[in-house]
Short mmCIF file of C-alpha atoms in Angstrom, two decimals:
data_model
loop_
_atom_site.label_atom_id
_atom_site.label_comp_id
_atom_site.label_asym_id
_atom_site.label_seq_id
_atom_site.Cartn_x
_atom_site.Cartn_y
_atom_site.Cartn_z
CA MET L 328 -2.44 -5.36 -4.52
CA ARG L 329 -0.18 -2.58 -4.77
CA THR L 330 1.41 -2.25 -8.30
CA THR L 331 3.07 0.39 -10.04
CA CYS L 332 0.50 2.88 -11.34
CA PRO L 333 -0.13 3.04 -15.00
CA TYR L 334 -1.99 6.34 -14.57
CA ARG L 335 0.63 8.48 -12.94
CA ALA L 336 0.87 10.63 -15.99
CA ILE L 337 -2.85 11.63 -16.07
CA PHE L 338 -2.28 13.30 -12.49
CA ALA L 339 -0.57 16.14 -14.47
CA LEU L 340 -4.19 17.00 -15.46
CA LEU L 341 -5.34 17.74 -11.96
CA ILE L 342 -5.49 20.78 -9.99
CA ILE L 343 -2.68 19.47 -7.89
CA VAL L 344 -2.28 22.39 -4.67
CA CYS L 345 0.21 20.72 -2.18
CA PHE L 346 2.16 23.35 -0.73
CA ALA L 347 1.73 26.42 -2.94
CA VAL L 348 -1.07 27.68 -0.55
CA LYS L 349 -1.28 28.00 3.10
CA PRO L 350 -2.72 24.59 5.06
CA THR L 351 -5.55 24.85 6.59
CA LEU L 352 -7.80 22.66 8.80
CA SER L 353 -11.04 24.46 8.25
CA VAL L 354 -13.35 25.98 5.90
CA ALA L 355 -15.40 28.94 6.76
CA GLY L 356 -14.95 28.26 10.35
CA LYS L 357 -16.11 24.32 9.80
CA PRO L 358 -13.60 21.44 10.17
CA LEU L 359 -12.34 20.54 6.92
CA ARG L 360 -13.94 17.58 5.09
CA ILE L 361 -11.53 15.06 3.76
CA VAL L 362 -11.61 12.16 1.34
CA SER L 363 -8.81 9.78 1.06
CA VAL L 364 -8.51 7.15 -1.71
CA ASN L 365 -5.36 5.50 -0.65
CA GLY L 366 -4.87 3.16 2.65
CA THR L 367 -1.73 4.54 3.37
CA LEU L 368 -2.27 8.26 3.47
CA SER L 369 -5.55 7.39 5.46
CA GLU L 370 -3.47 5.89 8.18
CA ILE L 371 -1.33 8.83 8.24
CA LEU L 372 -4.36 11.29 8.47
CA VAL L 373 -5.30 9.35 11.56
CA GLY L 374 -1.89 9.65 12.85
CA LEU L 375 -2.27 13.04 12.42
CA GLY L 376 -5.28 13.33 14.63
CA LEU L 377 -7.53 14.19 11.72
CA GLU L 378 -9.76 11.11 11.62
CA SER L 379 -13.04 12.88 12.98
CA GLN L 380 -12.57 14.74 9.78
CA ILE L 381 -12.40 11.96 7.42
CA VAL L 382 -15.80 11.74 5.50
CA GLY L 383 -14.95 8.99 2.98
CA VAL L 384 -12.20 6.30 2.30
CA ASP L 385 -11.48 3.82 -0.29
CA VAL L 386 -11.75 -0.14 0.60
CA THR L 387 -7.94 -0.37 1.07
CA SER L 388 -8.53 2.05 4.36
CA THR L 389 -8.43 -0.79 6.52
CA TYR L 390 -6.43 0.35 9.34
CA PRO L 391 -7.42 1.64 12.31
CA ALA L 392 -10.42 -0.69 12.22
CA SER L 393 -12.59 2.69 12.97
CA LEU L 394 -12.12 3.44 9.67
CA ASP L 395 -14.77 0.64 8.53
CA LYS L 396 -17.73 3.20 9.98
CA ILE L 397 -16.74 5.50 7.50
CA PRO L 398 -18.57 5.92 3.92
CA LYS L 399 -16.54 3.87 0.99
CA VAL L 400 -15.90 5.33 -2.01
CA GLY L 401 -14.74 2.28 -3.83
CA HIS L 402 -11.43 0.67 -4.76
CA ASN L 403 -9.00 1.53 -7.56
CA ARG L 404 -10.39 1.80 -10.90
CA SER L 405 -14.01 1.25 -9.53
CA ILE L 406 -13.88 4.63 -7.92
CA SER L 407 -16.01 7.21 -9.47
CA ALA L 408 -16.10 11.01 -9.36
CA GLU L 409 -20.08 11.17 -8.16
CA GLY L 410 -19.17 8.88 -5.14
CA ILE L 411 -16.37 10.82 -4.07
CA LEU L 412 -18.02 14.42 -4.85
CA SER L 413 -21.49 13.21 -3.28
CA LEU L 414 -19.42 13.27 0.06
CA ASN L 415 -19.12 17.27 -0.45
CA PRO L 416 -15.31 17.11 0.41
CA ASP L 417 -13.09 20.07 0.90
CA VAL L 418 -10.13 18.01 0.16
CA ILE L 419 -9.45 14.96 -1.98
CA VAL L 420 -6.23 13.15 -1.00
CA VAL L 421 -4.62 10.81 -3.42
CA SER L 422 -1.08 9.05 -4.04
CA ASP L 423 0.87 8.69 -7.16
CA GLN L 424 0.09 4.93 -6.24
CA SER L 425 -3.51 5.24 -6.62
CA MET L 426 -5.14 3.90 -9.58
CA LEU L 427 -7.86 6.26 -10.43
CA SER L 428 -9.26 6.02 -14.15
CA PRO L 429 -8.03 8.94 -16.21
CA THR L 430 -11.87 9.94 -16.50
CA VAL L 431 -12.18 10.11 -12.46
CA ALA L 432 -9.03 11.96 -12.62
CA LYS L 433 -9.88 14.57 -15.23
CA GLN L 434 -13.59 14.95 -13.32
CA LEU L 435 -12.22 15.75 -10.38
CA GLY L 436 -9.57 18.39 -11.49
CA SER L 437 -12.57 20.07 -12.98
CA THR L 438 -14.66 20.58 -10.26
CA GLY L 439 -12.54 22.97 -8.47
CA LYS L 440 -12.33 20.59 -5.35
CA LYS L 441 -8.87 20.91 -3.93
CA VAL L 442 -6.88 17.66 -4.71
CA LEU L 443 -3.86 16.91 -2.75
CA MET L 444 -1.56 14.34 -4.48
CA PHE L 445 1.62 12.90 -2.31
CA LYS L 446 4.11 11.05 -3.77
CA GLN L 447 4.64 8.19 -2.12
CA ASP L 448 8.16 6.28 -2.43
CA LEU L 449 8.10 2.66 -1.54
CA SER L 450 11.09 2.86 0.80
CA HIS L 451 12.05 3.67 4.28
CA ALA L 452 13.20 6.93 3.40
CA GLY L 453 10.09 7.67 1.30
CA THR L 454 7.85 6.66 4.17
CA VAL L 455 9.36 9.36 6.33
CA ARG L 456 9.33 11.87 3.87
CA LEU L 457 5.71 11.18 3.13
CA ILE L 458 4.55 11.37 6.56
CA ARG L 459 6.55 14.62 7.10
CA GLU L 460 4.92 16.27 4.25
CA MET L 461 1.84 15.55 5.03
CA GLY L 462 2.30 16.53 8.80
CA ALA L 463 3.28 20.06 7.42
CA TYR L 464 0.46 20.54 5.06
CA PHE L 465 -2.11 19.42 7.64
CA ASN L 466 -0.25 21.72 10.44
CA ALA L 467 0.29 18.66 12.57
CA LYS L 468 4.25 18.32 12.54
CA VAL L 469 4.50 16.91 16.12
CA GLN L 470 1.99 14.35 15.15
CA ALA L 471 4.11 13.29 12.29
CA GLU L 472 7.42 13.03 14.13
CA LYS L 473 5.56 10.81 16.84
CA MET L 474 5.01 8.27 13.53
CA VAL L 475 8.64 8.76 12.34
CA LYS L 476 9.94 7.72 15.83
CA THR L 477 8.30 4.76 15.87
CA ILE L 478 9.14 3.73 12.56
CA GLN L 479 12.86 4.43 13.39
CA THR L 480 12.79 2.83 16.71
CA ASP L 481 10.90 -0.63 15.13
CA LEU L 482 13.47 -0.61 12.37
CA ALA L 483 16.23 -0.53 14.84
CA LYS L 484 14.77 -3.51 16.23
CA LEU L 485 14.36 -5.42 12.63
CA PRO L 486 16.21 -8.94 12.88
CA LYS L 487 18.95 -9.45 10.44
CA ALA L 488 18.79 -12.19 7.95
CA ALA L 489 21.55 -14.92 8.50
CA ALA L 490 21.28 -15.40 4.84
CA SER L 491 19.35 -13.97 1.75
CA LYS L 492 16.44 -16.02 0.46
CA LYS L 493 14.45 -15.93 -2.82
CA LEU L 494 10.89 -14.68 -1.69
CA LEU L 495 8.18 -14.67 -4.35
CA PHE L 496 4.81 -12.92 -3.67
CA ILE L 497 1.68 -14.49 -4.78
CA TYR L 498 -1.50 -11.97 -5.37
CA ALA L 499 -4.54 -14.76 -4.99
CA ARG L 500 -8.16 -14.26 -5.37
CA GLY L 501 -8.96 -17.69 -5.54
CA THR L 502 -7.00 -20.19 -7.91
CA GLY L 503 -8.55 -18.71 -10.85
CA THR L 504 -6.75 -15.19 -10.42
CA LEU L 505 -2.82 -15.83 -9.36
CA MET L 506 -0.29 -13.20 -9.96
CA VAL L 507 3.32 -12.69 -9.11
CA SER L 508 5.05 -9.61 -8.42
CA GLY L 509 7.85 -8.43 -10.19
CA LYS L 510 10.50 -5.68 -9.54
CA ASN L 511 9.36 -2.18 -8.22
CA THR L 512 6.66 -3.36 -6.20
CA SER L 513 5.84 -2.80 -2.97
CA PRO L 514 6.33 -6.75 -2.01
CA ASP L 515 9.65 -6.46 -3.93
CA LYS L 516 10.85 -3.16 -1.96
CA MET L 517 9.66 -4.70 1.32
CA PHE L 518 11.74 -7.84 0.56
CA SER L 519 14.76 -5.94 -0.05
CA LEU L 520 14.22 -3.71 3.31
CA ILE L 521 14.30 -7.09 5.63
CA GLY L 522 17.60 -8.46 3.52
CA HIS L 523 16.22 -10.80 1.49
CA LYS L 524 15.56 -10.69 -2.73
CA ASN L 525 12.72 -11.26 -4.98
CA ALA L 526 12.75 -14.56 -6.71
CA VAL L 527 11.83 -13.08 -9.88
CA THR L 528 13.64 -10.11 -11.57
CA ASP L 529 12.92 -10.29 -15.37
CA PHE L 530 9.92 -8.15 -15.49
CA THR L 531 8.20 -5.33 -13.20
CA ASP L 532 4.88 -5.02 -11.87
CA PHE L 533 2.59 -7.85 -11.86
CA LYS L 534 2.07 -10.85 -14.33
CA PRO L 535 0.10 -14.28 -14.11
CA LEU L 536 1.54 -17.12 -12.36
CA THR L 537 2.67 -20.24 -14.71
CA SER L 538 4.09 -23.22 -13.31
CA GLU L 539 6.86 -22.88 -15.89
CA SER L 540 7.96 -19.35 -14.72
CA LEU L 541 7.58 -20.68 -10.83
CA LEU L 542 9.62 -23.59 -11.45
CA ALA L 543 12.24 -21.21 -12.95
CA ALA L 544 12.16 -18.98 -10.08
CA ASN L 545 12.28 -21.80 -7.32
CA PRO L 546 11.64 -19.45 -4.37
CA ASP L 547 12.35 -20.34 -0.89
CA VAL L 548 9.49 -18.73 0.61
CA LEU L 549 6.20 -17.91 -0.63
CA VAL L 550 4.18 -14.84 0.72
CA LEU L 551 0.52 -14.15 0.32
CA PHE L 552 -1.90 -11.57 1.99
CA SER L 553 -3.84 -13.44 4.53
CA SER L 554 -7.08 -13.01 2.38
CA GLY L 555 -5.29 -14.25 -0.67
CA LEU L 556 -4.41 -17.56 1.19
CA GLU L 557 -7.71 -17.97 2.66
CA SER L 558 -8.93 -17.81 -0.97
CA VAL L 559 -7.05 -20.78 -2.32
CA ASP L 560 -8.19 -22.85 0.81
CA GLY L 561 -5.05 -22.32 2.68
CA ILE L 562 -1.81 -23.92 2.46
CA GLU L 563 -2.62 -27.40 1.29
CA GLY L 564 -5.05 -25.83 -1.31
CA LEU L 565 -2.20 -23.49 -2.49
CA LEU L 566 -0.02 -26.79 -2.81
CA LYS L 567 -2.06 -28.06 -5.22
CA VAL L 568 -1.75 -25.37 -7.53
CA PRO L 569 0.58 -26.79 -10.53
CA GLY L 570 4.20 -26.27 -9.79
CA ILE L 571 3.99 -24.77 -6.19
CA ALA L 572 4.81 -28.25 -4.61
CA TYR L 573 7.78 -28.61 -6.79
CA THR L 574 9.52 -25.38 -5.57
CA ASN L 575 12.03 -25.23 -2.43
CA ALA L 576 9.00 -23.41 -0.71
CA GLY L 577 6.26 -25.90 -1.62
CA LYS L 578 8.92 -28.85 -0.69
CA ASN L 579 9.37 -27.36 2.75
CA LYS L 580 6.09 -25.76 2.98
CA LYS L 581 7.41 -22.32 3.75
CA ILE L 582 4.47 -20.45 3.07
CA VAL L 583 3.69 -17.00 5.17
CA SER L 584 0.97 -14.63 4.84
CA MET L 585 0.36 -11.32 6.28
CA ASP L 586 -2.45 -8.54 6.56
CA GLY L 587 -2.38 -6.85 2.95
CA GLN L 588 -2.22 -3.14 3.89
CA LEU L 589 0.39 -3.89 6.81
CA LEU L 590 2.43 -5.76 4.40
CA THR L 591 2.36 -3.30 1.28
CA GLY L 592 1.33 0.05 2.84
CA PHE L 593 4.64 1.71 3.43
CA GLY L 594 2.95 3.58 6.01
CA PRO L 595 3.47 4.60 9.79
CA ARG L 596 3.48 0.76 10.69
CA LEU L 597 6.58 -0.24 8.09
CA GLY L 598 8.64 -1.02 10.85
CA LYS L 599 6.04 -3.49 12.52
CA ALA L 600 5.55 -4.81 8.99
CA ALA L 601 9.06 -5.44 8.27
CA THR L 602 9.95 -7.04 11.54
CA GLU L 603 6.52 -9.31 11.35
CA LEU L 604 7.66 -10.54 7.93
CA ALA L 605 11.57 -10.84 8.78
CA LEU L 606 10.55 -13.12 11.85
CA LYS L 607 8.19 -15.27 9.59
CA VAL L 608 10.53 -15.75 6.83
CA GLN L 609 13.35 -16.97 8.94
#
């Protein structure tokens, strides 16, 4: 689940060195050792041809599948500085969307390790800018432009919505953990990109799902991560959640699911993600 990060201010405490120093892909003649704590950044690093230099990733780094073989440093707030530093990285790559705890951020910033923070704007333009900035830093502009071209080509094929529908994203980890996404979240931005709108607009970030708010929103389509839908026993299980069956989406069983990192990553596969969601929503 990608949210508006409550810890962005803490990155001011980090030693951020992005473009002020000359980029390098090696240290003392040895390949640069990179740890990435953001799935989108990991995917971009692979696209830049740097997969062999990635020595650690967070658990959101699920694409490509080859990243599964790389040691994991944890997930969001569970990431520890010790776990990252045990991999002896030369560079630790983070995003302003990462949710590192303030304590871990301070620890990393005080080690003398190079910590790179890239701003991740959840938009088409923001994705292109992020890829180009990373390409520039890692001396891989040609590879970056290949990814940008793929995004542009894919988005040019994006089917136009015949009519704007109300979509609601539900983050599920079993029926005991159900959250809905508000404004300025990655699902909200993705809905806008494909020509639809978020069914809830009265809050930002994520809030617990309630039957009252669900009925008030009355979405036309419910969107979940594939893993989330599985955690509630599929569509039939979701329809048993109080309020779901009484919405337009529930009545029409208009419930779609996608891979989480693909749907919310806003990375090199942005065009593919937008097209897949648009087709499923039709």
